[in-house]
Structures are given as structure tokens and as C-alpha cells.
Amino acid sequence: AQTVTQSQPEMSVQEAETVTLSCTYDTSESDYYLFWYKQPPSRQMILVIRQEAYKQQNATENRFSVNFQKAAKSFSLKISDSQLGDAAMYFCAYLFGNEKLTFGTGTRLTIIP
Amino acid sequence: NAGVTQTPKFRILKIGQSMTLQCTQDMNHNYMYWYRQDPGMGLKLIYYSVGAGITDKGEVPNGYNVSRSTTEDFPLRLELAAPSQTSVYFCASSYSIGELYNEQFFGPGTRLTVL
């Protein structure tokens, strides 16, 4: 069974600084998707970034980028120029096929003004 | 374009009561999902549907039932509420064909408390 592990329950970063959130996963598949979702206090699940496993190039969306290490089964999220609005729970998720997403337990990110 | 809507937003149930959580999407998505999120945890899949008339169990289906009579609606039924079903419930939808995957869009969630 696929598992997703987020080993950092909480992280904090100074406003305008850079922070990296860690995620590792376990799978025997070679073609899959990985995601980072943001969940602010409103509870809404917001897709931040996605990575297709067959692509070697790391995905980037504005201030958000990933470091995808397929052999190591690692998928970290880097947030540059952190802003107060980035404060939220961040969930790493894995998808194989078109069925269920497997989520990690989340990392609570606090932005220090 | 409302996306994925869920009702109610909050609900308190007594043990043994039943209720239906409603989910509707207006994006003509073929896939729909129900997840639950327990405190401090990620989301876990309860049931999913790949199209009208087709449903399948996810990771934690016990105590729940679903139906999918239309493309738009995917209600989740709790028959005999138990304290262990206290959670936040999310509905999601996506449009996928064969190997082409598209992201899942989530509703705002329903916070359910069973006392």
C-alpha cells in the first residue's frame, strides 16, 4: 500500500524568508502524481503544485517549487519570499491512477511577521 | 460556476441518528469522491464514483453509504451515527479519461459532531 510521510508536524519561517517542507512516500509504481495542497483556517483544500513522476524537471508555480527525487522517493516543497497568507496546513499527496489520493498527516506552517 | 458545493456546513448528531451529506458539482466531472479528515490528520477516502451509477469503496467505508444517480450529485449517507464518525467531510470531483488525469477540486467541507 502506498504511504505518504510528512515528518515535520510544525514549521515556522520569518516573513520574506524561504522554507522547505519535507515529504517522503512509498510506492512500487513508476508512473504517478504527487501534489502539495494548502489548507488555510477556512478548511478549503487548495492545490498548490503538482508533479508528474515521469517528468524529471521539478515543477514551479510562482514562489512555490518542488525538489522531486524519484529514486529517493522524496518530494519537498520550497516556499520563497514567504508571505503572511502562506500560513496554513500543507499536505503532501500521492496519486496512482484516477482513484484515491493518499495524504500525509500535514505540516502546520506559521509565518512570523 | 459554483464548483463543488456541500451542505450542511456544520451538523451535530446524536448517537444512532442518521443523516445525508449533500455534494453537488457543476463542472460536468465524471469522478467524485468523499473524504474524511480527523483532527491532526490528512484526508482519507471513504467512497468514490467514476460515473453515474458506479460507486466503489475507499479506505474507510464502514458506516457509510453512497449513491450516484446523476453526474452532478454524490450524497453520503450515515445510517447509525457513532462518535467515531466525528470528523470533517470533504467532497471532491475531477474529470479524467483513461490515463489523462486532472486535479481534484474540493468542496468547503462539512463539520460533523456525533455526541
Short mmCIF file of C-alpha atoms in Angstrom, two decimals:
data_model
loop_
_atom_site.label_atom_id
_atom_site.label_comp_id
_atom_site.label_asym_id
_atom_site.label_seq_id
_atom_site.Cartn_x
_atom_site.Cartn_y
_atom_site.Cartn_z
CA ALA A 1 0.00 0.00 0.00
CA GLN A 2 1.16 3.48 -0.74
CA THR A 3 2.10 5.66 2.22
CA VAL A 4 2.99 9.32 2.48
CA THR A 5 5.07 10.63 5.37
CA GLN A 6 5.46 14.23 6.49
CA SER A 7 7.94 14.24 9.34
CA GLN A 8 7.54 17.90 10.30
CA PRO A 9 4.29 18.47 12.21
CA GLU A 10 5.06 22.19 12.51
CA MET A 11 7.36 24.67 10.81
CA SER A 12 7.82 28.39 11.14
CA VAL A 13 9.55 30.96 8.97
CA GLN A 14 10.16 34.69 9.04
CA GLU A 15 8.19 36.70 6.55
CA ALA A 16 10.08 37.09 3.24
CA GLU A 17 12.35 34.15 4.03
CA THR A 18 12.42 30.70 2.40
CA VAL A 19 11.12 27.50 3.95
CA THR A 20 11.19 23.88 2.81
CA LEU A 21 8.59 21.31 3.78
CA SER A 22 9.54 17.64 3.56
CA CYS A 23 7.61 14.68 2.21
CA THR A 24 8.57 11.09 1.51
CA TYR A 25 6.42 8.38 0.04
CA ASP A 26 6.46 4.68 -0.59
CA THR A 27 5.31 3.09 -3.84
CA SER A 28 6.25 0.30 -6.22
CA GLU A 29 4.79 2.16 -9.20
CA SER A 30 6.85 4.09 -11.73
CA ASP A 31 4.24 6.48 -13.11
CA TYR A 32 2.23 8.51 -10.62
CA TYR A 33 1.45 12.04 -9.49
CA LEU A 34 2.48 13.99 -6.42
CA PHE A 35 0.79 17.08 -5.03
CA TRP A 36 1.04 19.70 -2.38
CA TYR A 37 -2.25 21.02 -1.03
CA LYS A 38 -2.70 24.05 1.20
CA GLN A 39 -5.45 24.11 3.83
CA PRO A 40 -5.95 27.53 5.46
CA PRO A 41 -8.17 28.00 8.52
CA SER A 42 -11.16 28.18 6.18
CA ARG A 43 -10.63 24.41 5.67
CA GLN A 44 -10.71 24.77 1.88
CA MET A 45 -8.27 22.40 0.17
CA ILE A 46 -6.25 24.36 -2.39
CA LEU A 47 -3.92 22.74 -4.89
CA VAL A 48 -0.51 24.43 -4.70
CA ILE A 49 1.59 22.41 -7.11
CA ARG A 50 1.70 19.05 -8.86
CA GLN A 51 4.45 16.85 -10.23
CA GLU A 52 4.18 14.01 -12.72
CA ALA A 53 6.65 11.26 -11.86
CA TYR A 54 7.69 10.73 -15.48
CA LYS A 55 8.88 14.32 -15.70
CA GLN A 56 12.43 14.90 -14.50
CA GLN A 57 12.03 18.66 -14.34
CA ASN A 58 10.89 19.99 -10.99
CA ALA A 59 7.54 21.79 -11.03
CA THR A 60 7.39 25.50 -10.25
CA GLU A 61 4.43 27.79 -9.60
CA ASN A 62 5.48 31.36 -8.85
CA ARG A 63 7.00 31.33 -5.33
CA PHE A 64 6.39 27.60 -4.90
CA SER A 65 8.74 24.93 -6.24
CA VAL A 66 9.43 21.30 -5.55
CA ASN A 67 12.51 19.14 -5.25
CA PHE A 68 11.44 15.78 -6.67
CA GLN A 69 13.90 12.95 -6.06
CA LYS A 70 12.29 9.88 -7.61
CA ALA A 71 14.90 7.34 -6.60
CA ALA A 72 14.84 8.58 -3.01
CA LYS A 73 11.02 8.88 -3.09
CA SER A 74 11.24 12.39 -1.78
CA PHE A 75 9.07 15.37 -2.71
CA SER A 76 9.80 18.58 -0.81
CA LEU A 77 8.07 21.93 -1.21
CA LYS A 78 10.03 25.17 -1.16
CA ILE A 79 8.23 28.42 -0.50
CA SER A 80 10.26 31.51 -1.37
CA ASP A 81 9.59 35.04 -0.11
CA SER A 82 7.12 33.74 2.48
CA GLN A 83 4.01 35.83 2.99
CA LEU A 84 1.52 36.01 5.83
CA GLY A 85 -1.09 34.45 3.57
CA ASP A 86 1.04 31.33 3.26
CA ALA A 87 0.21 30.36 6.84
CA ALA A 88 -1.76 27.11 6.65
CA MET A 89 -1.60 23.34 6.91
CA TYR A 90 0.25 21.83 3.97
CA PHE A 91 -0.48 18.30 2.83
CA CYS A 92 1.61 16.17 0.55
CA ALA A 93 -0.43 13.69 -1.50
CA TYR A 94 0.23 10.80 -3.87
CA LEU A 95 -1.97 9.57 -6.72
CA PHE A 96 -1.69 6.45 -8.83
CA GLY A 97 -4.34 6.02 -11.49
CA ASN A 98 -7.50 8.06 -11.26
CA GLU A 99 -8.65 6.91 -7.88
CA LYS A 100 -7.82 7.96 -4.41
CA LEU A 101 -5.33 10.49 -3.24
CA THR A 102 -3.16 9.27 -0.36
CA PHE A 103 -2.41 12.14 2.00
CA GLY A 104 0.31 12.72 4.55
CA THR A 105 -0.55 13.95 8.03
CA GLY A 106 0.30 17.55 7.22
CA THR A 107 2.71 20.28 8.28
CA ARG A 108 1.41 23.39 10.00
CA LEU A 109 3.30 26.42 8.66
CA THR A 110 3.46 29.59 10.72
CA ILE A 111 4.71 32.85 9.24
CA ILE A 112 6.44 35.16 11.70
CA PRO A 113 5.98 38.87 10.85
CA ASN B 1 -19.79 28.49 -11.75
CA ALA B 2 -20.05 27.29 -8.15
CA GLY B 3 -17.60 24.34 -8.39
CA VAL B 4 -18.19 21.77 -5.64
CA THR B 5 -20.81 22.66 -3.04
CA GLN B 6 -21.57 20.82 0.18
CA THR B 7 -24.44 21.09 2.63
CA PRO B 8 -24.70 21.47 5.53
CA LYS B 9 -21.57 23.29 6.72
CA PHE B 10 -22.00 22.09 10.29
CA ARG B 11 -24.12 19.44 11.96
CA ILE B 12 -24.43 17.89 15.40
CA LEU B 13 -25.95 14.42 15.59
CA LYS B 14 -26.92 12.19 18.45
CA ILE B 15 -25.62 8.64 18.56
CA GLY B 16 -27.79 6.40 16.39
CA GLN B 17 -29.26 9.18 14.28
CA SER B 18 -28.90 9.18 10.52
CA MET B 19 -28.24 11.93 8.02
CA THR B 20 -27.21 12.62 4.46
CA LEU B 21 -24.37 14.91 3.48
CA GLN B 22 -25.07 16.53 0.15
CA CYS B 23 -22.49 17.18 -2.55
CA THR B 24 -23.08 18.78 -5.94
CA GLN B 25 -20.67 19.78 -8.68
CA ASP B 26 -21.45 21.85 -11.76
CA MET B 27 -18.27 21.16 -13.73
CA ASN B 28 -19.55 18.03 -15.51
CA HIS B 29 -16.87 15.97 -13.80
CA ASN B 30 -17.16 12.21 -14.09
CA TYR B 31 -15.24 11.33 -10.92
CA MET B 32 -16.50 12.22 -7.46
CA TYR B 33 -15.06 11.40 -4.04
CA TRP B 34 -15.85 11.54 -0.35
CA TYR B 35 -13.04 12.02 2.16
CA ARG B 36 -12.97 12.43 5.89
CA GLN B 37 -10.40 14.40 7.85
CA ASP B 38 -9.88 13.59 11.51
CA PRO B 39 -8.16 16.13 13.78
CA GLY B 40 -4.46 16.45 13.01
CA MET B 41 -4.63 14.02 10.12
CA GLY B 42 -4.73 14.04 6.37
CA LEU B 43 -7.78 13.12 4.34
CA LYS B 44 -8.86 9.51 3.95
CA LEU B 45 -11.08 8.25 1.14
CA ILE B 46 -14.48 6.88 2.12
CA TYR B 47 -16.12 6.19 -1.26
CA TYR B 48 -15.66 7.29 -4.82
CA SER B 49 -17.57 7.16 -8.08
CA VAL B 50 -16.26 7.06 -11.65
CA GLY B 51 -19.62 7.98 -13.16
CA ALA B 52 -23.37 7.90 -12.64
CA GLY B 53 -24.49 4.53 -11.33
CA ILE B 54 -20.97 3.39 -10.37
CA THR B 55 -19.54 3.60 -6.87
CA ASP B 56 -16.71 1.88 -5.06
CA LYS B 57 -15.27 1.68 -1.56
CA GLY B 58 -12.27 3.63 -0.48
CA GLU B 59 -10.06 3.20 2.55
CA VAL B 60 -12.63 3.78 5.33
CA PRO B 61 -16.14 2.87 4.03
CA ASN B 62 -17.63 1.26 7.13
CA GLY B 63 -20.68 3.07 8.48
CA TYR B 64 -21.35 4.95 5.25
CA ASN B 65 -23.32 4.51 2.04
CA VAL B 66 -23.33 6.43 -1.22
CA SER B 67 -25.28 6.60 -4.44
CA ARG B 68 -24.67 8.38 -7.74
CA SER B 69 -27.86 8.69 -9.73
CA THR B 70 -26.74 11.79 -11.64
CA THR B 71 -23.40 13.20 -12.80
CA GLU B 72 -23.83 16.24 -10.55
CA ASP B 73 -24.78 14.73 -7.20
CA PHE B 74 -22.98 12.35 -4.85
CA PRO B 75 -24.67 12.16 -1.44
CA LEU B 76 -23.07 10.43 1.53
CA ARG B 77 -25.37 8.64 3.96
CA LEU B 78 -24.65 7.90 7.63
CA GLU B 79 -27.17 5.36 8.89
CA LEU B 80 -26.35 4.94 12.59
CA ALA B 81 -24.11 7.78 13.69
CA ALA B 82 -21.30 6.90 16.09
CA PRO B 83 -18.82 9.17 17.93
CA SER B 84 -16.04 7.72 15.74
CA GLN B 85 -17.67 9.46 12.77
CA THR B 86 -16.99 12.89 14.25
CA SER B 87 -14.88 14.45 11.54
CA VAL B 88 -14.76 16.96 8.72
CA TYR B 89 -16.10 15.55 5.48
CA PHE B 90 -14.89 16.72 2.08
CA CYS B 91 -16.42 16.04 -1.28
CA ALA B 92 -14.25 16.36 -4.38
CA SER B 93 -14.59 15.90 -8.11
CA SER B 94 -12.34 15.54 -11.12
CA TYR B 95 -12.56 14.90 -14.84
CA SER B 96 -10.47 12.01 -16.09
CA ILE B 97 -10.37 9.96 -19.26
CA GLY B 98 -8.19 6.90 -19.48
CA GLU B 99 -4.66 7.84 -18.48
CA LEU B 100 -5.35 11.58 -18.54
CA TYR B 101 -5.56 12.83 -15.01
CA ASN B 102 -6.94 16.16 -13.91
CA GLU B 103 -6.78 17.66 -10.46
CA GLN B 104 -9.42 17.04 -7.84
CA PHE B 105 -11.48 20.08 -6.83
CA PHE B 106 -12.65 20.10 -3.24
CA GLY B 107 -15.78 21.42 -1.61
CA PRO B 108 -15.62 23.57 1.55
CA GLY B 109 -16.26 20.64 3.90
CA THR B 110 -18.91 19.65 6.44
CA ARG B 111 -18.00 19.55 10.12
CA LEU B 112 -19.93 16.73 11.77
CA THR B 113 -20.03 16.08 15.50
CA VAL B 114 -21.66 12.98 16.96
CA LEU B 115 -22.48 13.16 20.66
#
